[in-house]
mmCIF file of C-alpha atoms in Angstrom:
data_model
loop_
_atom_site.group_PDB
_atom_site.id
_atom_site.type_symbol
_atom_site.label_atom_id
_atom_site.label_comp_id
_atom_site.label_asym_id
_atom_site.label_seq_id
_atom_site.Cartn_x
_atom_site.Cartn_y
_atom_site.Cartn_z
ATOM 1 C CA UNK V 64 0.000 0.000 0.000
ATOM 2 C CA UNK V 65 2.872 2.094 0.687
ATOM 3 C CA UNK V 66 4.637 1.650 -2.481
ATOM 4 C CA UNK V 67 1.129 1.832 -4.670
ATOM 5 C CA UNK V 68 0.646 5.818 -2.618
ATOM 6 C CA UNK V 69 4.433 7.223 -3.214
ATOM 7 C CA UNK V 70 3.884 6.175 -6.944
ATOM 8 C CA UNK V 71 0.510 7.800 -7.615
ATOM 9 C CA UNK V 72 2.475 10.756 -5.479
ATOM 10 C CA UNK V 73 5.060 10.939 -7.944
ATOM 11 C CA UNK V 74 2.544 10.424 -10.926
ATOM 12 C CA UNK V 75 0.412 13.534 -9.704
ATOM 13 C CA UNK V 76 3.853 15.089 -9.533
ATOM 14 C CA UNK V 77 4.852 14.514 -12.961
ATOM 15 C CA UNK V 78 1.422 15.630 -14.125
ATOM 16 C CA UNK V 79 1.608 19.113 -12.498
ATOM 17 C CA UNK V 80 5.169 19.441 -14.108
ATOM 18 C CA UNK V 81 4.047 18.440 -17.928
ATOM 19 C CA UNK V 82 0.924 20.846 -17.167
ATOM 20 C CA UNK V 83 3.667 23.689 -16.304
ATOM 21 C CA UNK V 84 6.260 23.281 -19.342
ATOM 22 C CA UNK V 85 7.297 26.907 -19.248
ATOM 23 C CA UNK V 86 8.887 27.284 -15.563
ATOM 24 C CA UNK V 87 11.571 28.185 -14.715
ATOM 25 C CA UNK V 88 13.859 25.947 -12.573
ATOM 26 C CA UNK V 89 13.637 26.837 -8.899
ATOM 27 C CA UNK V 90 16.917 28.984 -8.881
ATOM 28 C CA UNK V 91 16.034 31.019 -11.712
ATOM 29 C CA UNK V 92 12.440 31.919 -10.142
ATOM 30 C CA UNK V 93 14.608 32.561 -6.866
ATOM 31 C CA UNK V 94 18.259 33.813 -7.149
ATOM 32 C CA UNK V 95 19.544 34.336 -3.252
ATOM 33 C CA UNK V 96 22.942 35.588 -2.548
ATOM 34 C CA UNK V 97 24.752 36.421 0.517
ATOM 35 C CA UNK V 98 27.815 39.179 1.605
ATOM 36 C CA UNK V 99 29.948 40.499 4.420
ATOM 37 C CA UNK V 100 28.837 44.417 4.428
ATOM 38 C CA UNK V 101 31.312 44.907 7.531
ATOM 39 C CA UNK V 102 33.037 42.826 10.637
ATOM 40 C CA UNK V 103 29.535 42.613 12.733
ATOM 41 C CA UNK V 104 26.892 42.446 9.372
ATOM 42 C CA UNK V 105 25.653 40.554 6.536
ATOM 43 C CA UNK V 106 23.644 41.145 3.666
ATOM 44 C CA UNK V 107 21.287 38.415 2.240
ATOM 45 C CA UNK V 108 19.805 39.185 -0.819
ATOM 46 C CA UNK V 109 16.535 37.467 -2.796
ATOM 47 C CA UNK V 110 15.370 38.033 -6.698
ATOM 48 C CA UNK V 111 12.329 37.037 -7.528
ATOM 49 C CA UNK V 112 11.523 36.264 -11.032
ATOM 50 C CA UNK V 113 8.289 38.157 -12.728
ATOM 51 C CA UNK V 114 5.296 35.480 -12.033
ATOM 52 C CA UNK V 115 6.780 34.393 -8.722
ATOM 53 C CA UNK V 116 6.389 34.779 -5.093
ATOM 54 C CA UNK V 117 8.134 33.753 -2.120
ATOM 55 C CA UNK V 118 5.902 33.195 1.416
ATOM 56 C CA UNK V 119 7.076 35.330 4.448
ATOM 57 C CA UNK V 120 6.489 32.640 6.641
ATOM 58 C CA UNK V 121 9.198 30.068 5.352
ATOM 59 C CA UNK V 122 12.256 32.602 4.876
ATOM 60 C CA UNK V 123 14.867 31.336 7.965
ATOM 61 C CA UNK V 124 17.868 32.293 8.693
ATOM 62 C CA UNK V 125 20.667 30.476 10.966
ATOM 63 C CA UNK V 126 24.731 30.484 11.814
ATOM 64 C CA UNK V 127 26.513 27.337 11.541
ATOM 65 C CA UNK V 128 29.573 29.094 13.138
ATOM 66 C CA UNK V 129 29.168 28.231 17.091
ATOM 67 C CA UNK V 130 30.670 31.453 18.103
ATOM 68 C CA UNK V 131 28.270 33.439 16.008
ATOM 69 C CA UNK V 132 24.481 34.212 16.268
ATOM 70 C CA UNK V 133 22.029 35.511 14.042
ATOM 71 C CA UNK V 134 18.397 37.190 14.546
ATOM 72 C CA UNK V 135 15.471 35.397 13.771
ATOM 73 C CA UNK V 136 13.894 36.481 10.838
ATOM 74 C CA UNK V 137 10.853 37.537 13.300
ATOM 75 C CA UNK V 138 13.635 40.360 14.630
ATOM 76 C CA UNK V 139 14.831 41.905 11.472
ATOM 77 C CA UNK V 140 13.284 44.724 9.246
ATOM 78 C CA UNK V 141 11.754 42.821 6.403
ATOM 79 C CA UNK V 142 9.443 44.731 3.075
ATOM 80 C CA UNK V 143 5.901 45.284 3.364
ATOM 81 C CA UNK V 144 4.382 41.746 2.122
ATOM 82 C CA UNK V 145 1.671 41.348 0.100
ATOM 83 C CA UNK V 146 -1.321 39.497 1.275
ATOM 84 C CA UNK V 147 -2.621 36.422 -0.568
ATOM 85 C CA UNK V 148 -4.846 33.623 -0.647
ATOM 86 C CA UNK V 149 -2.981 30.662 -1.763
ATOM 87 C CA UNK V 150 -4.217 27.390 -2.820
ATOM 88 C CA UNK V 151 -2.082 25.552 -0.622
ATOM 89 C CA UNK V 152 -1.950 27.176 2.566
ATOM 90 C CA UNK V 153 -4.918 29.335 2.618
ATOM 91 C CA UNK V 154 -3.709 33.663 3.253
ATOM 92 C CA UNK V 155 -0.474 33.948 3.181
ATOM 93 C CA UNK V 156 2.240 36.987 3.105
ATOM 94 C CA UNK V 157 4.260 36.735 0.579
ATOM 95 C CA UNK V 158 7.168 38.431 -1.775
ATOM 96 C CA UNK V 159 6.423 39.025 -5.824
ATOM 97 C CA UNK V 160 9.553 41.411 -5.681
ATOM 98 C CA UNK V 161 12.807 40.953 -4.403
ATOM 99 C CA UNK V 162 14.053 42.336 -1.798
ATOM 100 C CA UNK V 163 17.491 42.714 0.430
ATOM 101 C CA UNK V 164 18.022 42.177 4.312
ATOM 102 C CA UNK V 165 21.123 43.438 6.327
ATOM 103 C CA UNK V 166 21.438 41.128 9.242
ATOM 104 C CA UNK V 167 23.125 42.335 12.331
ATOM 105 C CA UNK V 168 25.422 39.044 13.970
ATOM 106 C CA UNK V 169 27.063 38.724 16.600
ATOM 107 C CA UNK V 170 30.179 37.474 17.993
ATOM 108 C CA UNK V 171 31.683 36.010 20.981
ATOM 109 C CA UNK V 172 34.555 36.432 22.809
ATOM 110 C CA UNK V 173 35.892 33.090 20.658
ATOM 111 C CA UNK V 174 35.241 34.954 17.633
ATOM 112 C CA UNK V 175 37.476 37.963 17.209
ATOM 113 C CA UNK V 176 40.094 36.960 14.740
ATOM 114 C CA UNK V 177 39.124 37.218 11.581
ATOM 115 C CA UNK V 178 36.920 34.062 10.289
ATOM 116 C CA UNK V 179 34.861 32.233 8.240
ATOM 117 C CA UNK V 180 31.508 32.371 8.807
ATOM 118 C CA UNK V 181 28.499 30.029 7.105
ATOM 119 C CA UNK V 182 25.397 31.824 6.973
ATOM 120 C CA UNK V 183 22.189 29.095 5.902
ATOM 121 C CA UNK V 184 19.245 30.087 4.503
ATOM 122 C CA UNK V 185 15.853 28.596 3.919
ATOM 123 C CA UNK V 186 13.121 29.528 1.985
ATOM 124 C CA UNK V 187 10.085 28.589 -0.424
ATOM 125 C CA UNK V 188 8.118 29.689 -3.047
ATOM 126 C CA UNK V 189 5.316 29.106 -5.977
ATOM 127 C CA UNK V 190 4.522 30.284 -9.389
ATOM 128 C CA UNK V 191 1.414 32.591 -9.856
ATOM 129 C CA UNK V 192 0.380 29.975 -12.403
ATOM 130 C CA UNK V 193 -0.119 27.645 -9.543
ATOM 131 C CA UNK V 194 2.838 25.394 -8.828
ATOM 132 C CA UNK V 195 4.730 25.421 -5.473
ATOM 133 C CA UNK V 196 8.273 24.654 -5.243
ATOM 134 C CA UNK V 197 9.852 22.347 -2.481
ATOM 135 C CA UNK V 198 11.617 24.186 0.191
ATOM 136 C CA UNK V 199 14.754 24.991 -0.666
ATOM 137 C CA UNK V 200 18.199 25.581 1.588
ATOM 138 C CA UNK V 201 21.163 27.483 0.861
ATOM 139 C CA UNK V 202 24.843 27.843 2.696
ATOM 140 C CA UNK V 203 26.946 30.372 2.103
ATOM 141 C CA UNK V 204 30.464 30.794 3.443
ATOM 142 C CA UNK V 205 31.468 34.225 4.535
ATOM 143 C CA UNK V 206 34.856 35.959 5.068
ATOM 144 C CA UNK V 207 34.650 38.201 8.086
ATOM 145 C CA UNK V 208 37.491 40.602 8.968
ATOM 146 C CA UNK V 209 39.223 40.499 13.033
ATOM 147 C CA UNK V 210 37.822 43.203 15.351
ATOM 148 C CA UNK V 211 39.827 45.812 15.855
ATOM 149 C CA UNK V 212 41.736 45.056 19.494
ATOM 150 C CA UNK V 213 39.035 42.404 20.195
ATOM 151 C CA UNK V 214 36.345 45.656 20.638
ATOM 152 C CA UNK V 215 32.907 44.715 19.292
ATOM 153 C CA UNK V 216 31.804 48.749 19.384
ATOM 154 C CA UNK V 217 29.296 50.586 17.503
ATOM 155 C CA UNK V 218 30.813 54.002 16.762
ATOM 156 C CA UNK V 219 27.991 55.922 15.644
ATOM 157 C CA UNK V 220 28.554 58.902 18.244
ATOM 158 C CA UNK V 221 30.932 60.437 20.482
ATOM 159 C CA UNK V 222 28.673 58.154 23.295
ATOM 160 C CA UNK V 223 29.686 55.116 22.059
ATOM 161 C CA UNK V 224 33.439 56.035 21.153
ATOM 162 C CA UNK V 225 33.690 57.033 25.300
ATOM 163 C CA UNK V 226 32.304 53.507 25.727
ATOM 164 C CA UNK V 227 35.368 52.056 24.012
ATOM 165 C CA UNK V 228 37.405 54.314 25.483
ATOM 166 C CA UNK V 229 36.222 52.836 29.024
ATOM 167 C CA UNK V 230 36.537 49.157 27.754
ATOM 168 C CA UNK V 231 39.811 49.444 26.772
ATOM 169 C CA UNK V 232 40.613 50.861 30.287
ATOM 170 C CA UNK V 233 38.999 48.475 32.746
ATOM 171 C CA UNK V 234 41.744 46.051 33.800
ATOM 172 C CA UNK V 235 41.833 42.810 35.733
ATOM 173 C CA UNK V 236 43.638 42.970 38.910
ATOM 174 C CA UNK V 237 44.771 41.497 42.104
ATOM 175 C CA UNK V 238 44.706 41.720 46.172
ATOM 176 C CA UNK V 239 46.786 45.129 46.306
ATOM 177 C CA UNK V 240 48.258 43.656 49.327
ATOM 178 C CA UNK V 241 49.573 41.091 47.371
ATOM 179 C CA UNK V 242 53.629 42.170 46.334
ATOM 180 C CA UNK V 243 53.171 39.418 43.492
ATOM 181 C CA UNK V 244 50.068 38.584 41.223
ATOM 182 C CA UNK V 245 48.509 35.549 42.325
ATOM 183 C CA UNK V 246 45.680 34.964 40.052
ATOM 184 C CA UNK V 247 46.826 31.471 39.444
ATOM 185 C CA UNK V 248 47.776 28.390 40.738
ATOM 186 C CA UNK V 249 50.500 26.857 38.777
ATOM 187 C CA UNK V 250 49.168 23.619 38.263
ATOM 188 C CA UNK V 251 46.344 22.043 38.888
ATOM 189 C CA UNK V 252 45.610 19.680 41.582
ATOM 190 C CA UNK V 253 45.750 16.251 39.248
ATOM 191 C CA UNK V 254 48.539 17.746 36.718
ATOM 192 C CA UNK V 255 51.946 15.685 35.802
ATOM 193 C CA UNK V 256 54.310 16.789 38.545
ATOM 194 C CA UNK V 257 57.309 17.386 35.688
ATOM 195 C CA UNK V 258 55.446 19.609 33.796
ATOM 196 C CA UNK V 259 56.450 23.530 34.413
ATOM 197 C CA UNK V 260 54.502 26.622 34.520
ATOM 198 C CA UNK V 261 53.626 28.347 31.931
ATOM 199 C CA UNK V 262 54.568 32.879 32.425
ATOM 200 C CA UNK V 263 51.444 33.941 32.801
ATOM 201 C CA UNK V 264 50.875 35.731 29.976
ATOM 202 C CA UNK V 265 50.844 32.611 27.809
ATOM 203 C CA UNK V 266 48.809 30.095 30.691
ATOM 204 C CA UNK V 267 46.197 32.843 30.390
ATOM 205 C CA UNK V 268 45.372 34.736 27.534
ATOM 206 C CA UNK V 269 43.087 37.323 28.383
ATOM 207 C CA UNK V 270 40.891 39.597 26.018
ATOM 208 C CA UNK V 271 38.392 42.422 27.262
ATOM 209 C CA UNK V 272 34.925 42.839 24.648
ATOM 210 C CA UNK V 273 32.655 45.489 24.622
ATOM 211 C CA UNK V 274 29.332 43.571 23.619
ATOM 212 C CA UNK V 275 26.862 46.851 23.880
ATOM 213 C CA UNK V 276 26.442 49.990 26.041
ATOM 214 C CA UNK V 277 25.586 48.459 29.036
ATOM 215 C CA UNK V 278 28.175 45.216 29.154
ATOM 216 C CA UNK V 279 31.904 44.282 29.222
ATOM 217 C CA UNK V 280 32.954 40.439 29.074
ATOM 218 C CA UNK V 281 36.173 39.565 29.920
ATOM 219 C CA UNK V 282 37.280 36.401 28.405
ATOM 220 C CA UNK V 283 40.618 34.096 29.418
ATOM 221 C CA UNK V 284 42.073 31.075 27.620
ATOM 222 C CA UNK V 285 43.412 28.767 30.432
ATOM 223 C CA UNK V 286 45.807 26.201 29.241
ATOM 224 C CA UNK V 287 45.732 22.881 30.153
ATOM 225 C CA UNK V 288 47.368 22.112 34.084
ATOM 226 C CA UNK V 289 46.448 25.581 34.919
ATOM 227 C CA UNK V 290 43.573 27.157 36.676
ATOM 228 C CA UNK V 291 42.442 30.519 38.071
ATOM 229 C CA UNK V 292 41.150 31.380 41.098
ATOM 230 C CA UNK V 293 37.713 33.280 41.155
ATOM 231 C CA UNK V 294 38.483 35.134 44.654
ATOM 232 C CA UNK V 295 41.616 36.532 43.109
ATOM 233 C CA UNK V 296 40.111 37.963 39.888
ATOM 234 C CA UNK V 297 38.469 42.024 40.128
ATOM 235 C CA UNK V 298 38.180 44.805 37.705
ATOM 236 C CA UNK V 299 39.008 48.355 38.026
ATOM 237 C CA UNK V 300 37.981 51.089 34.969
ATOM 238 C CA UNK V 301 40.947 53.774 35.096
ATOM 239 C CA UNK V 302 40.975 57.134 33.294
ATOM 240 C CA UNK V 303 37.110 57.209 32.685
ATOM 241 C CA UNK V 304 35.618 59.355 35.760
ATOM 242 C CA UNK V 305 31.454 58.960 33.540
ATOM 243 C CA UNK V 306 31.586 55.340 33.795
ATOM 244 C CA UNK V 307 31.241 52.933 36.622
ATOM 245 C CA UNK V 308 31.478 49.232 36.664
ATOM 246 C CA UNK V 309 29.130 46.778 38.909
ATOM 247 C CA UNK V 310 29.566 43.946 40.369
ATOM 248 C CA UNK V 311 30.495 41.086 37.846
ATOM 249 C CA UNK V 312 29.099 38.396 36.977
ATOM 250 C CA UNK V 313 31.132 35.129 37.310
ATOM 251 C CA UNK V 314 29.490 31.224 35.971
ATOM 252 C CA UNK V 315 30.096 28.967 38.583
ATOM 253 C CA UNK V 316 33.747 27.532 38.606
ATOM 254 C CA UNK V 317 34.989 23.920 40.328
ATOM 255 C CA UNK V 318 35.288 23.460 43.859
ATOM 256 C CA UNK V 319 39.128 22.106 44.932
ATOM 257 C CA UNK V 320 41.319 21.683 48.094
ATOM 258 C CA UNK V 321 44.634 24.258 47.335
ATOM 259 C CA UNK V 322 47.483 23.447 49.684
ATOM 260 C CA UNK V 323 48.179 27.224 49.643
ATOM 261 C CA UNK V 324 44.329 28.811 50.143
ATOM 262 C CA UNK V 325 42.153 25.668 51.693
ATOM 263 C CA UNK V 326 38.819 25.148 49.344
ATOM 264 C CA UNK V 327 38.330 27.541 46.296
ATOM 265 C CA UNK V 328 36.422 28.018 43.602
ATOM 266 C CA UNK V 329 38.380 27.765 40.606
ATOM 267 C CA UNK V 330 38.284 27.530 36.896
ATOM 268 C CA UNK V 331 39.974 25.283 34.422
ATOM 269 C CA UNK V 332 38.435 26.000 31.181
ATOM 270 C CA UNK V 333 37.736 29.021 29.194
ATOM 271 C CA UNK V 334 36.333 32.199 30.939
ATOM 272 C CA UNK V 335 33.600 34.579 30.290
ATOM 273 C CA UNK V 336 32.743 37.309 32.681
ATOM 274 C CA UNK V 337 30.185 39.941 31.952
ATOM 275 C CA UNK V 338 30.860 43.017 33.771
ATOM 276 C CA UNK V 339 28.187 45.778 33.806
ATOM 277 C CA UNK V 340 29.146 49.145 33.257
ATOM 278 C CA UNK V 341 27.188 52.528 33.694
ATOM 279 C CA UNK V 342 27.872 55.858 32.426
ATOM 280 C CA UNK V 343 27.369 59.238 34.869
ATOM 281 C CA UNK V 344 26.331 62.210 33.986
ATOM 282 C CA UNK V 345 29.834 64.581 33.819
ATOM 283 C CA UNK V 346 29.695 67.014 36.950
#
């Protein structure tokens, strides 16, 4: 019974096609293409073919780049649709002309350098003459320039330049009382006894992000047989007197006995914290 329904399904298939000779294939009626415009947006565009129309409802967007979102299409600025009642899916919004969308992404604290970047679309559409396409999916694989010293910054006004200003200022720091830094521990608790210490600088690479207005994340590397200790880690802004920072927010590290401290929380992995900052008004 099964194979008797797909073959009457692929018979009323090849009916609707011999009653359409004159379409065109599905990427002629629908030509999509995709570009970087600049290091934190993309531009996806669609051209629709005269007799065609895509549906609102079916156009999707995604990353495939795990350090790199995307809007959903339900977030972004799209045309004015047309309204129409279609044979297969009753009123429907939908696209006769084509149309462009510049897509904001962003990127995290892994995803600085410069990179690659593959941007999937989905979509579907039908002929005014009656026939629907399948839906259709297309990948496209896009070259995106570093960030300029790791600073993920609008610069639209003088605001927003103080902001980056104030980023690039905040610093990590230590117990003042301390004469030497002691955010680490030099190995960690189950690490090969012959294996030295890594200078600091190298066991933890450190990079400070301005995501928006409001937030700061401050992102280590930690090598492998290393580890930081939370309690040792603060901020300070310097040379900013407008902008404040609050309290940070740390994600919850690994419990461990040090011979040095007692028990710590500590971490072992990569390290995001967001810091919230605030600007003042001047005096």
């Amino acid at each position: 019974m099964k194979n008797l329904i797909l073959t009457c399904f692929l018979f009323i298939l090849s009916l609707n096609a011999a009653a359409f000779p004159d379409l065109l294939p599905v990427d002629q009626a629908f030509q999509v293409s995709a570009e970087p415009l600049n290091k934190e947006q993309v531009r996806v565009t669609w051209k629709i073919a005269d007799g065609y129309y895509l549906y609102r409802k079916k156009i999707d967007l995604s990353s495939k780049h795990p350090e790199i979102q995307v809007p959903s299409v339900d977030k972004l600025k799209l045309p004015t649709s047309e309204l129409k009642t279609d044979a297969n899916f009753g009123e429907m919004e939908v696209y006769h002309q084509g149309f462009t969308l510049d897509i904001p992404i962003t990127r995290s604290a892994k995803a600085q350098q410069a990179l690659e970047l593959e941007l999937e679309t989905k979509y579907q559409g039908c002929a005014d003459a009656g026939l629907c396409y399948p839906p259709q999916k297309k990948s496209f694989k896009l070259q995106l320039a570093a960030l300029e010293n790791g600073l993920a910054v609008p610069t639209q006004n003088n605001q927003e330049n103080k902001l980056s200003d104030a980023s690039a200022n905040v610093s990590e720091s230590t117990n003042p009382d301390d004469a030497k830094p002691k955010l680490i521990k030099p190995l960690a608790a189950d690490a090969d006894p012959a294996v030295e210490p890594l200078p600091i600088e190298q066991a933890f690479k450190y990079n400070l992000i301005a995501v928006d207005q409001k937030t700061l994340v401050a992102h280590w590397d930690i090598q492998p047989d290393h580890q930081l200790y939370r309690s040792r880690i603060s901020f300070s802004i310097q040379g900013q007197e407008n902008f404040h920072l609050d309290p940070p927010l740390f994600p919850t590290g690994e419990l461990v006995k040090d011979d040095y401290y007692g028990s710590l929380e500590v971490y072992t992995k990569s390290l995001d914290v967001s810091i919230p900052i605030r600007q003042t008004d001047p005096a």
